Each structure stands twice: as structure tokens, then as C-alpha cells.
Amino acid sequence: MHTPATDAFDTDVLVVGAGPVGLTLAMDLAGRGLRVTVAELRAYQEPPSVKCNHVAARTMERFRQLGVADKLRRAGLPDEHPNDVVFRTTMTGLELTRIPIPNRLERFTDNGGPDTWWPTPEPPHRINQIYLEPILLEHAAALPGVTLLNRTRMDGFEQDAQGVSATLQALDGGAPRRVRARYLVGCDGGSSGVRKAIGAQFEGTAVIQRVQSTHIRAPGLLDRLPGERAWCYYAVNPRRCGTVFAIDGRETWLVHNHLHPHETEFDAVDRDQSIRHILGVGADFEYEVISREDWVGRRLVANRFRDRRVFIAGDAAHLWVPYAGYGMNAGIADALNLSWLLAAQVQGWADPAMLDAYEAERQPITEQVSRFAMDHAQKMIKARSAVPPNIEADDAAGAAERARIGDEAYRLNVQQFCCAGLNFGYYYSGSPIIAGDGEAPPPYSMGDFTPSTVPGCRAPHFWLADGRSLYDAFGPGYTLLVTRPGADAAALTEAAAAAGVPLRVLDVSAEAARPAEYRHALLLCRPDQHVVWRGQAVPADVAALVQRLRGAAPGSAFTPGNAVEAERSVS
């Protein structure tokens, strides 16, 4: 889809922040034909922090649609490097348990692990942010319609009924620059200036735990590892409990030292000694500190995600302990929820009230996920405080304790590292653009979910006979799935066309792989894969359904834009 530029606006959307959330937002908006300007404090390709280590399956599904999934899968750990999570007394010590996760070579063929059964075209990918972000950056920078302004600070903005006027300052000198945009999105992190400017406030728990985190180079560490390697190592001993992530699979590592509740100052804890206790090495072992990445685990969600034409997403909107790897991934879900809503406005087919769906959908779900993460963090804190003193003993009692701790660690942590529920089970309820039918969505947890076509849920995935993923065939707007031969959808398609609502019809009635959950003859899905309506026939008041799809209240005025013609151009 494409909307011609006008002299009144320098850009359609101004994005503040070029981390993974801001870049994903820019990529999706540009793919919808919008002009996007991204303001970023860092220089182009300046290395990011190493804080994120995981791209969730749901995120990879959307990266597939954005054309970047294959690039990401070729990056990160070496092809054959195990992606397992292992629990040991120290990183180089006795093994307690192991959560098997396929390496890159076997990711699409291994079916023996706790996350290999997932119904998705794109399983998770273990990759550190230092490899992920440059790929997203290069991909976004090459897209028509994306303007990257590196070494640029936003000093403020004002908004009116038509748009937002922001002041940008180049950090390398020059006069301030005034940019006029239709919308502004703050993807500017936990200390977000955009969040503060719109008067949004974080609410929740300010401190759950403190983590002394260190990025190190230790070329000799691999040679000291017993048994099979892993992507993530948990060290469980009475001296220090910590976590180590393999960054390049050869010599660089990220070491998390989980501080005890009474340890309230990072510098008061001996960093070097803690690292050695976690790695299980003596004073003679040599390593280099690349950077310090200390952080505080919190559970904070903003009390609002929007002020008129200004929005916040990612860490600007929510912060929590990054268990299950769902900090960055939740932010990317924000971006992809918001992008198609903004595009609908710029393209001219949606009512302004459609934008209300962003906060109505994302704020409750991030509140819920934040509580999942906090609950898991508290269980882990309790486990670390109860490590038996004889866990390393070379006797029957020590072996029994290791077996017990290993069993408990597996059961507690398989749900965060193989979190099917967080990937596929969440749903949107109470949304102004979803037409519920009275059936309750199935319950879900961090680890488990039940596939469902209840409006608000993710449309269950299946492979089409031509080899494509169901999601590959979705349109950029709404997609109507026809599951019963001869089902008449003409009234709905005609009403959508008359209102300018982009609607692609996909007949899957002959698809043998279609799951049993598709019980209705017609299902209407959004570009973010959520079901918005289903039925055995087109509703009698089809005009009311189309108005809901546009986010319009009954009787609201609307002049169709160019959305139907644009949909034809990309079909």
C-alpha cells in the first residue's frame, strides 16, 4: 500500500529510537507504503548492548513476513552449536539437568524436544542482540520510505488535531531541525522521554532483583566445559548462583550474577570472585571484561500507552524481569500491533477511533505477561536461596540432592525456555475492533496453550498444499478464510469494498492440513494473525461488522480512501 506524500508533512510517522522495537516498527510501516523517519542517539552501526539473547517464535513469524527471518537464522551461534539450557553446580561443574533445544542445523528437523512440536512456520532463534540489531538496521535502512537520523536527539514535540511537530537536534552540531509528522512513536527505552512527555507513569514493582551482568572474553573456557555444550548455563552452588549465555559460541560470554536480596549495591559485590564462582574456575584463569551490563529486574507497566497522536512501545511502555526472553519480544509485538493501525489511518480507510485498539489490547496483555515474569522470578529467587550445602558432595547424599534440584529446575524452567503459551496462547479481549461471539478463549500459561479460533486468539497455523505457511497468504489488511466449499462471502466482500476496507479472500476449504479448530465456514483475521470474527455465514448486519473492522462507531462519517485499489496492487 502507498499513500502519496503531501507538503504538510515531512514524514508519516516519526519513530524515536532505533533499537529492535523501533526498527521493526519502521520496517512494517515502510512495507505498508508509509514514510518513516527514525531518530536515534547512537551512530550508525554503533554496537548495541548484549542484553537480549532470544527471538521468540511469534516474533520470527512476523520477521518472516517482513523478509528478514532467513537473514537472522544465518547469524548468531555457529550452525552446530547446541542451543540447550543446562543446569550445573558451576558452569564447568556437575550437570544437574538439561533442557534440549535444537541447534540451527536441526531446528526444522528435530522433533524430540519440548519446543519442537509447535505449530508454527518459524521456531525460535537464539541470537544475541549484538548480531540481531545490525541485521534489522541494514534491512530497515535499505527500504524505500525509511529515513534514519543517527546521532540525533529529540528535544521536544507539540501535537495538534492534524499531526505532531518535533524538534530534532543533531549531536554533531548544527541548528535544531523541525519535523512535522502525522504520528510519533516513542521506542526510546526504559527512561523514555516520550513517555514522560505524554504524562504516562510506570506502575508496579520497582525492584524485584538486581543482576550484576558482565560481558567477557574467555578463549580458554570452552576447553574446560565437561560434556555437551549449551547456549545457556545455570550455575547452582552455595557460593554464587548465576547464568552464562554463549554469545559467539567460541570465546565471548554474558555472565549474570544474581544478587541476593540484601545485596543492594552492585559495586559492593566482588565481581571477579562472583564470576569465578559461577564459572567454576580458580584465580589462575584469565578472562577479559568487555563491558558491564548491570541491571535491575522490575515489573512496571505504563498507565497509558498513548496521548492522541503520540504512542509508546517496548521498554518505554513496560519493563519486567526478562524471563522467557519476553522483554524485547513483547516490545516487537507492540510495534506490530500498532503499525497496521497507523497505516490504516494514513491510508484513509479507518476511523480515528480504531487507534484506541492499541492501548486496549497491548496494555492488558503486557500487564499479564509482566506478572508471569514476576511470578517466575520470585520462584527462581526462592530456589537460589535454598541451594543445599552438600550439592557438590561426592557421595550418595550429594547425588540425591543433585537429582532433586535438577528435577525441580527442569520443571520450573522448561516453561520459560519453551514457552508455548506466551508465544501462541495470548489473546485480546475487550478490543473495539474484535467481534466476540460469546465463547470464552481457552486458558493458557507461560508454558502451555490450546489452539483456538475464538475471536481475539491467534489463528492456528497450518501449511497450505502449495508449501506456503497460512500466514504467507495473508493480505496486508484483513484476510477472510473460507473453510467450507461454497460458503457465500459476497455480502461481506462487497461491504468491505464499499467502505474501502482492504480484504483478501483465501479459500482453504480444500486444505487437508487445516486443523480441527477451524469449525466455522468463515473466519476473518488481521495481519497480526489474530481472529477478529467468525461465523457459519455472513452476519445479517454486515455493515455493522465492517464498521467495527474500521474502528468506527455506528453512524460515523467516512469517505473511502485508496485502500481497495492498494490491496489489488499487492495481491
CSV table of C-alpha atoms in Angstrom, one decimal, residues 215-552:
chain,number,residue,atom,x,y,z
A,215,HIS,CA,30.2,-9.4,29.0
A,216,ILE,CA,33.5,-11.3,29.0
A,217,ARG,CA,36.0,-12.7,26.6
A,218,ALA,CA,37.4,-16.0,27.8
A,219,PRO,CA,39.1,-18.0,25.0
A,220,GLY,CA,40.1,-20.9,27.3
A,221,LEU,CA,36.6,-21.5,28.8
A,222,LEU,CA,35.3,-23.9,26.1
A,223,ASP,CA,38.2,-26.3,26.8
A,224,ARG,CA,37.1,-26.6,30.4
A,225,LEU,CA,33.5,-27.5,29.8
A,226,PRO,CA,32.5,-31.1,30.6
A,227,GLY,CA,30.1,-33.0,28.4
A,228,GLU,CA,27.9,-31.4,25.7
A,229,ARG,CA,28.0,-27.7,25.2
A,230,ALA,CA,24.9,-25.4,25.6
A,231,TRP,CA,23.6,-22.0,24.8
A,232,CYS,CA,22.7,-21.2,28.4
A,233,TYR,CA,24.3,-22.4,31.6
A,234,TYR,CA,22.8,-22.1,35.1
A,235,ALA,CA,25.3,-22.3,38.0
A,236,VAL,CA,23.7,-23.6,41.2
A,237,ASN,CA,26.0,-23.7,44.2
A,238,PRO,CA,26.1,-22.2,47.8
A,239,ARG,CA,28.7,-19.6,46.9
A,240,ARG,CA,27.0,-17.9,43.9
A,241,CYS,CA,24.1,-18.7,41.6
A,242,GLY,CA,24.3,-17.2,38.1
A,243,THR,CA,23.6,-17.7,34.4
A,244,VAL,CA,26.0,-17.7,31.5
A,245,PHE,CA,25.0,-17.2,27.9
A,246,ALA,CA,27.2,-18.2,24.9
A,247,ILE,CA,27.4,-15.1,22.7
A,248,ASP,CA,29.6,-16.2,19.7
A,249,GLY,CA,29.9,-19.9,20.6
A,250,ARG,CA,33.7,-19.6,20.8
A,251,GLU,CA,35.1,-17.1,23.3
A,252,THR,CA,32.6,-14.4,24.4
A,253,TRP,CA,30.0,-14.9,27.1
A,254,LEU,CA,27.5,-12.9,29.1
A,255,VAL,CA,27.6,-13.7,32.9
A,256,HIS,CA,24.7,-12.8,35.1
A,257,ASN,CA,25.4,-12.8,38.8
A,258,HIS,CA,22.0,-12.9,40.6
A,259,LEU,CA,22.5,-10.8,43.7
A,260,HIS,CA,20.9,-11.7,47.0
A,261,PRO,CA,18.0,-9.6,48.3
A,262,HIS,CA,20.3,-8.0,50.9
A,263,GLU,CA,22.9,-7.0,48.2
A,264,THR,CA,21.5,-3.6,47.2
A,265,GLU,CA,24.7,-2.1,45.7
A,266,PHE,CA,26.2,-3.6,42.5
A,267,ASP,CA,29.8,-2.4,43.4
A,268,ALA,CA,29.6,-3.9,46.9
A,269,VAL,CA,29.7,-7.4,45.5
A,270,ASP,CA,33.1,-8.7,44.3
A,271,ARG,CA,32.5,-9.0,40.5
A,272,ASP,CA,35.6,-11.0,39.7
A,273,GLN,CA,35.2,-13.5,42.6
A,274,SER,CA,31.5,-13.9,41.7
A,275,ILE,CA,32.3,-14.7,38.1
A,276,ARG,CA,34.9,-17.3,39.1
A,277,HIS,CA,32.4,-18.9,41.5
A,278,ILE,CA,29.8,-19.1,38.6
A,279,LEU,CA,32.3,-20.4,36.0
A,280,GLY,CA,33.9,-22.8,38.4
A,281,VAL,CA,37.4,-21.6,37.8
A,282,GLY,CA,40.3,-20.6,40.0
A,283,ALA,CA,42.3,-17.4,40.4
A,284,ASP,CA,44.7,-18.5,37.6
A,285,PHE,CA,42.0,-18.5,34.9
A,286,GLU,CA,42.3,-15.5,32.6
A,287,TYR,CA,39.4,-13.6,31.1
A,288,GLU,CA,38.8,-10.0,29.8
A,289,VAL,CA,35.9,-7.8,30.8
A,290,ILE,CA,34.4,-6.4,27.6
A,291,SER,CA,31.6,-4.4,29.3
A,292,ARG,CA,29.5,-4.2,32.4
A,293,GLU,CA,25.7,-4.6,31.8
A,294,ASP,CA,24.3,-4.4,35.3
A,295,TRP,CA,20.5,-4.2,35.5
A,296,VAL,CA,17.6,-4.1,37.9
A,297,GLY,CA,14.7,-6.5,37.4
A,298,ARG,CA,11.4,-4.7,37.7
A,299,ARG,CA,7.7,-5.2,37.0
A,300,LEU,CA,6.5,-1.8,35.6
A,301,VAL,CA,3.7,-1.1,33.1
A,302,ALA,CA,2.8,2.4,31.9
A,303,ASN,CA,-0.7,3.6,33.0
A,304,ARG,CA,-1.2,4.8,29.4
A,305,PHE,CA,0.3,3.9,26.1
A,306,ARG,CA,-0.9,6.9,24.1
A,307,ASP,CA,-1.7,10.6,24.1
A,308,ARG,CA,-3.7,11.4,21.0
A,309,ARG,CA,-1.2,11.2,18.1
A,310,VAL,CA,1.8,10.1,20.3
A,311,PHE,CA,2.4,6.5,21.3
A,312,ILE,CA,4.9,4.5,23.3
A,313,ALA,CA,6.1,0.9,22.7
A,314,GLY,CA,8.6,-1.6,24.1
A,315,ASP,CA,10.6,-0.7,27.2
A,316,ALA,CA,9.1,2.8,27.0
A,317,ALA,CA,5.8,1.2,27.9
A,318,HIS,CA,6.7,-1.8,30.1
A,319,LEU,CA,9.7,-3.2,31.9
A,320,TRP,CA,10.0,-6.6,33.6
A,321,VAL,CA,12.4,-9.3,34.6
A,322,PRO,CA,13.4,-10.8,31.2
A,323,TYR,CA,12.4,-14.4,32.0
A,324,ALA,CA,11.1,-16.3,29.0
A,325,GLY,CA,13.0,-13.8,26.8
A,326,TYR,CA,9.9,-11.7,26.5
A,327,GLY,CA,11.2,-8.2,27.1
A,328,MET,CA,12.2,-7.4,23.5
A,329,ASN,CA,9.7,-9.8,22.0
A,330,ALA,CA,6.8,-8.1,23.8
A,331,GLY,CA,8.1,-4.8,22.5
A,332,ILE,CA,8.1,-6.1,19.0
A,333,ALA,CA,4.6,-7.4,19.5
A,334,ASP,CA,3.6,-3.8,20.5
A,335,ALA,CA,5.2,-2.4,17.3
A,336,LEU,CA,3.4,-4.9,15.0
A,337,ASN,CA,0.1,-4.3,16.7
A,338,LEU,CA,0.4,-0.6,16.3
A,339,SER,CA,1.9,-0.4,12.8
A,340,TRP,CA,-1.1,-1.7,10.8
A,341,LEU,CA,-3.4,0.5,12.8
A,342,LEU,CA,-1.3,3.6,12.0
A,343,ALA,CA,-1.2,2.5,8.4
A,344,ALA,CA,-4.9,2.2,8.2
A,345,GLN,CA,-5.2,5.8,9.3
A,346,VAL,CA,-2.7,7.2,6.8
A,347,GLN,CA,-4.2,5.1,4.0
A,348,GLY,CA,-7.5,6.6,4.8
A,349,TRP,CA,-9.8,3.6,5.3
A,350,ALA,CA,-10.0,3.6,9.2
A,351,ASP,CA,-11.9,5.7,11.6
A,352,PRO,CA,-9.7,7.6,14.1
A,353,ALA,CA,-11.2,5.6,16.9
A,354,MET,CA,-9.5,2.5,15.5
A,355,LEU,CA,-6.3,3.6,17.2
A,356,ASP,CA,-8.0,3.0,20.6
A,357,ALA,CA,-7.4,-0.7,20.0
A,358,TYR,CA,-3.6,-0.4,20.6
A,359,GLU,CA,-3.8,0.5,24.2
A,360,ALA,CA,-7.0,-1.5,24.8
A,361,GLU,CA,-5.1,-4.6,23.5
A,362,ARG,CA,-1.5,-4.2,24.5
A,363,GLN,CA,-1.7,-2.7,27.9
A,364,PRO,CA,-3.7,-5.6,29.5
A,365,ILE,CA,-1.6,-8.3,27.8
A,366,THR,CA,1.7,-6.7,28.9
A,367,GLU,CA,0.3,-6.4,32.4
A,368,GLN,CA,-0.5,-10.1,32.4
A,369,VAL,CA,2.9,-11.1,30.9
A,370,SER,CA,4.7,-8.9,33.5
A,371,ARG,CA,3.0,-10.9,36.2
A,372,PHE,CA,4.0,-14.2,34.6
A,373,ALA,CA,7.6,-13.0,34.6
A,374,MET,CA,7.5,-11.6,38.1
A,375,ASP,CA,6.0,-14.9,39.4
A,376,HIS,CA,8.7,-16.9,37.8
A,377,ALA,CA,11.4,-14.5,39.1
A,378,GLN,CA,10.2,-14.9,42.6
A,379,LYS,CA,10.2,-18.7,42.3
A,380,MET,CA,13.8,-18.5,41.0
A,381,ILE,CA,14.9,-16.2,43.8
A,382,LYS,CA,13.4,-18.7,46.3
A,383,ALA,CA,15.2,-21.6,44.6
A,384,ARG,CA,18.6,-19.8,44.7
A,385,SER,CA,18.2,-19.1,48.4
A,386,ALA,CA,17.6,-22.8,49.1
A,387,VAL,CA,20.7,-24.4,47.5
A,388,PRO,CA,21.7,-27.3,49.8
A,389,PRO,CA,25.3,-27.0,51.1
A,390,ASN,CA,26.2,-30.6,50.0
A,391,ILE,CA,25.1,-30.2,46.4
A,392,GLU,CA,28.7,-30.7,45.2
A,393,ALA,CA,29.4,-33.6,47.6
A,394,ASP,CA,30.9,-36.8,46.1
A,395,ASP,CA,28.6,-39.2,48.0
A,396,ALA,CA,25.1,-40.6,47.8
A,397,ALA,CA,23.5,-37.8,49.7
A,398,GLY,CA,25.1,-35.2,47.3
A,399,ALA,CA,24.0,-37.2,44.3
A,400,ALA,CA,20.4,-37.3,45.7
A,401,GLU,CA,20.4,-33.6,46.2
A,402,ARG,CA,21.6,-33.0,42.7
A,403,ALA,CA,18.9,-35.2,41.3
A,404,ARG,CA,16.3,-33.4,43.3
A,405,ILE,CA,17.5,-29.9,42.4
A,406,GLY,CA,17.8,-31.0,38.7
A,407,ASP,CA,14.2,-32.2,38.6
A,408,GLU,CA,12.9,-29.1,40.2
A,409,ALA,CA,15.0,-26.9,37.9
A,410,TYR,CA,13.7,-28.6,34.8
A,411,ARG,CA,10.0,-28.5,35.8
A,412,LEU,CA,10.3,-24.8,36.7
A,413,ASN,CA,12.3,-23.6,33.8
A,414,VAL,CA,11.2,-25.6,30.8
A,415,GLN,CA,8.1,-23.4,30.7
A,416,GLN,CA,10.2,-20.2,30.3
A,417,PHE,CA,12.6,-21.6,27.7
A,418,CYS,CA,9.9,-23.5,25.8
A,419,CYS,CA,7.1,-21.1,26.4
A,420,ALA,CA,4.3,-22.1,24.0
A,421,GLY,CA,1.7,-20.2,26.0
A,422,LEU,CA,3.5,-16.8,25.8
A,423,ASN,CA,4.1,-17.4,22.1
A,424,PHE,CA,0.7,-18.7,20.9
A,425,GLY,CA,-1.8,-18.6,23.7
A,426,TYR,CA,-2.3,-14.9,24.5
A,427,TYR,CA,-5.5,-13.3,23.1
A,428,TYR,CA,-7.0,-9.8,23.0
A,429,SER,CA,-10.3,-9.4,24.8
A,430,GLY,CA,-12.3,-6.1,25.2
A,431,SER,CA,-10.9,-4.8,21.9
A,432,PRO,CA,-13.1,-2.3,20.0
A,433,ILE,CA,-12.2,-4.0,16.7
A,434,ILE,CA,-12.8,-7.6,17.6
A,435,ALA,CA,-16.3,-9.1,17.4
A,436,GLY,CA,-16.7,-11.7,20.1
A,437,ASP,CA,-19.3,-14.4,19.8
A,438,GLY,CA,-19.7,-15.4,23.4
A,439,GLU,CA,-17.3,-18.3,23.5
A,440,ALA,CA,-14.5,-17.9,26.1
A,441,PRO,CA,-10.9,-18.2,24.9
A,442,PRO,CA,-9.1,-21.2,26.3
A,443,PRO,CA,-6.9,-20.6,29.3
A,444,TYR,CA,-3.1,-20.5,28.9
A,445,SER,CA,0.0,-20.3,31.0
A,446,MET,CA,3.6,-19.4,30.3
A,447,GLY,CA,4.3,-22.9,29.0
A,448,ASP,CA,1.1,-24.2,27.5
A,449,PHE,CA,-1.9,-23.2,25.3
A,450,THR,CA,-4.8,-24.7,23.4
A,451,PRO,CA,-5.2,-23.6,19.8
A,452,SER,CA,-8.4,-21.7,19.2
A,453,THR,CA,-10.3,-19.6,16.7
A,454,VAL,CA,-12.2,-17.7,19.3
A,455,PRO,CA,-12.1,-14.0,18.2
A,456,GLY,CA,-9.1,-12.4,19.8
A,457,CYS,CA,-6.9,-15.6,19.6
A,458,ARG,CA,-4.1,-16.3,17.1
A,459,ALA,CA,-5.4,-18.1,14.1
A,460,PRO,CA,-4.0,-21.7,14.4
A,461,HIS,CA,-1.2,-22.3,11.9
A,462,PHE,CA,-1.2,-24.9,9.1
A,463,TRP,CA,0.7,-25.4,5.9
A,464,LEU,CA,-1.0,-24.9,2.6
A,465,ALA,CA,-0.9,-27.5,-0.1
A,466,ASP,CA,1.4,-25.3,-2.2
A,467,GLY,CA,4.0,-25.3,0.5
A,468,ARG,CA,3.3,-21.9,1.9
A,469,SER,CA,2.5,-21.1,5.5
A,470,LEU,CA,-1.0,-19.9,6.1
A,471,TYR,CA,0.4,-16.6,7.2
A,472,ASP,CA,2.4,-16.3,4.0
A,473,ALA,CA,-1.0,-16.0,2.2
A,474,PHE,CA,-2.4,-13.3,4.5
A,475,GLY,CA,-3.1,-9.9,3.0
A,476,PRO,CA,-1.7,-6.6,4.4
A,477,GLY,CA,-5.2,-5.8,5.7
A,478,TYR,CA,-7.9,-8.2,6.7
A,479,THR,CA,-7.9,-11.8,5.4
A,480,LEU,CA,-11.2,-13.8,5.1
A,481,LEU,CA,-10.6,-17.5,5.4
A,482,VAL,CA,-13.3,-19.6,3.7
A,483,THR,CA,-13.2,-23.1,5.2
A,484,ARG,CA,-16.4,-24.6,3.7
A,485,PRO,CA,-16.9,-25.2,0.0
A,486,GLY,CA,-19.4,-22.9,-1.5
A,487,ALA,CA,-19.7,-20.6,1.6
A,488,ASP,CA,-21.0,-17.3,0.3
A,489,ALA,CA,-19.0,-14.3,1.5
A,490,ALA,CA,-20.1,-11.9,-1.3
A,491,ALA,CA,-22.1,-9.6,1.0
A,492,LEU,CA,-19.0,-9.1,3.3
A,493,THR,CA,-16.5,-8.5,0.5
A,494,GLU,CA,-18.9,-6.1,-1.2
A,495,ALA,CA,-19.5,-4.2,2.1
A,496,ALA,CA,-15.7,-4.0,2.7
A,497,ALA,CA,-15.0,-2.8,-0.8
A,498,ALA,CA,-17.7,-0.1,-0.4
A,499,ALA,CA,-16.1,1.1,2.8
A,500,GLY,CA,-12.6,1.0,1.4
A,501,VAL,CA,-11.5,-1.7,3.9
A,502,PRO,CA,-8.8,-3.9,2.4
A,503,LEU,CA,-9.9,-7.5,2.5
A,504,ARG,CA,-8.2,-10.6,0.9
A,505,VAL,CA,-10.3,-13.7,0.4
A,506,LEU,CA,-8.4,-17.0,1.0
A,507,ASP,CA,-10.3,-20.3,0.2
A,508,VAL,CA,-8.8,-23.0,2.4
A,509,SER,CA,-11.8,-25.3,2.1
A,510,ALA,CA,-9.8,-28.0,0.3
A,511,GLU,CA,-6.7,-27.8,2.5
A,512,ALA,CA,-6.2,-31.2,4.1
A,513,ALA,CA,-3.9,-29.9,6.8
A,514,ARG,CA,-6.4,-27.5,8.2
A,515,PRO,CA,-6.7,-28.0,12.0
A,516,ALA,CA,-10.0,-29.1,13.6
A,517,GLU,CA,-10.2,-25.8,15.4
A,518,TYR,CA,-11.5,-24.2,12.1
A,519,ARG,CA,-15.1,-25.1,12.9
A,520,HIS,CA,-16.7,-22.1,11.2
A,521,ALA,CA,-17.3,-21.6,7.5
A,522,LEU,CA,-15.8,-18.0,7.6
A,523,LEU,CA,-13.1,-16.5,9.7
A,524,LEU,CA,-11.8,-13.0,9.5
A,525,CYS,CA,-8.1,-12.4,10.5
A,526,ARG,CA,-5.9,-9.4,11.0
A,527,PRO,CA,-2.4,-9.0,9.6
A,528,ASP,CA,-1.0,-9.7,13.1
A,529,GLN,CA,-2.7,-13.2,12.8
A,530,HIS,CA,-5.5,-12.6,15.4
A,531,VAL,CA,-9.0,-13.7,14.6
A,532,VAL,CA,-11.5,-10.8,14.7
A,533,TRP,CA,-14.7,-12.5,13.7
A,534,ARG,CA,-16.0,-15.9,12.7
A,535,GLY,CA,-19.4,-17.4,11.6
A,536,GLN,CA,-21.2,-20.0,9.6
A,537,ALA,CA,-22.5,-17.3,7.3
A,538,VAL,CA,-22.1,-13.6,6.8
A,539,PRO,CA,-24.0,-11.7,9.5
A,540,ALA,CA,-27.3,-10.1,8.7
A,541,ASP,CA,-26.0,-6.7,9.6
A,542,VAL,CA,-22.8,-6.9,7.6
A,543,ALA,CA,-22.4,-3.1,7.5
A,544,ALA,CA,-22.1,-3.1,11.3
A,545,LEU,CA,-19.3,-5.7,11.1
A,546,VAL,CA,-17.4,-3.6,8.5
A,547,GLN,CA,-17.8,-0.6,10.7
A,548,ARG,CA,-16.2,-2.5,13.6
A,549,LEU,CA,-13.3,-3.5,11.4
A,550,ARG,CA,-12.7,0.2,10.7
A,551,GLY,CA,-13.0,1.0,14.4
A,552,ALA,CA,-16.0,3.2,13.7
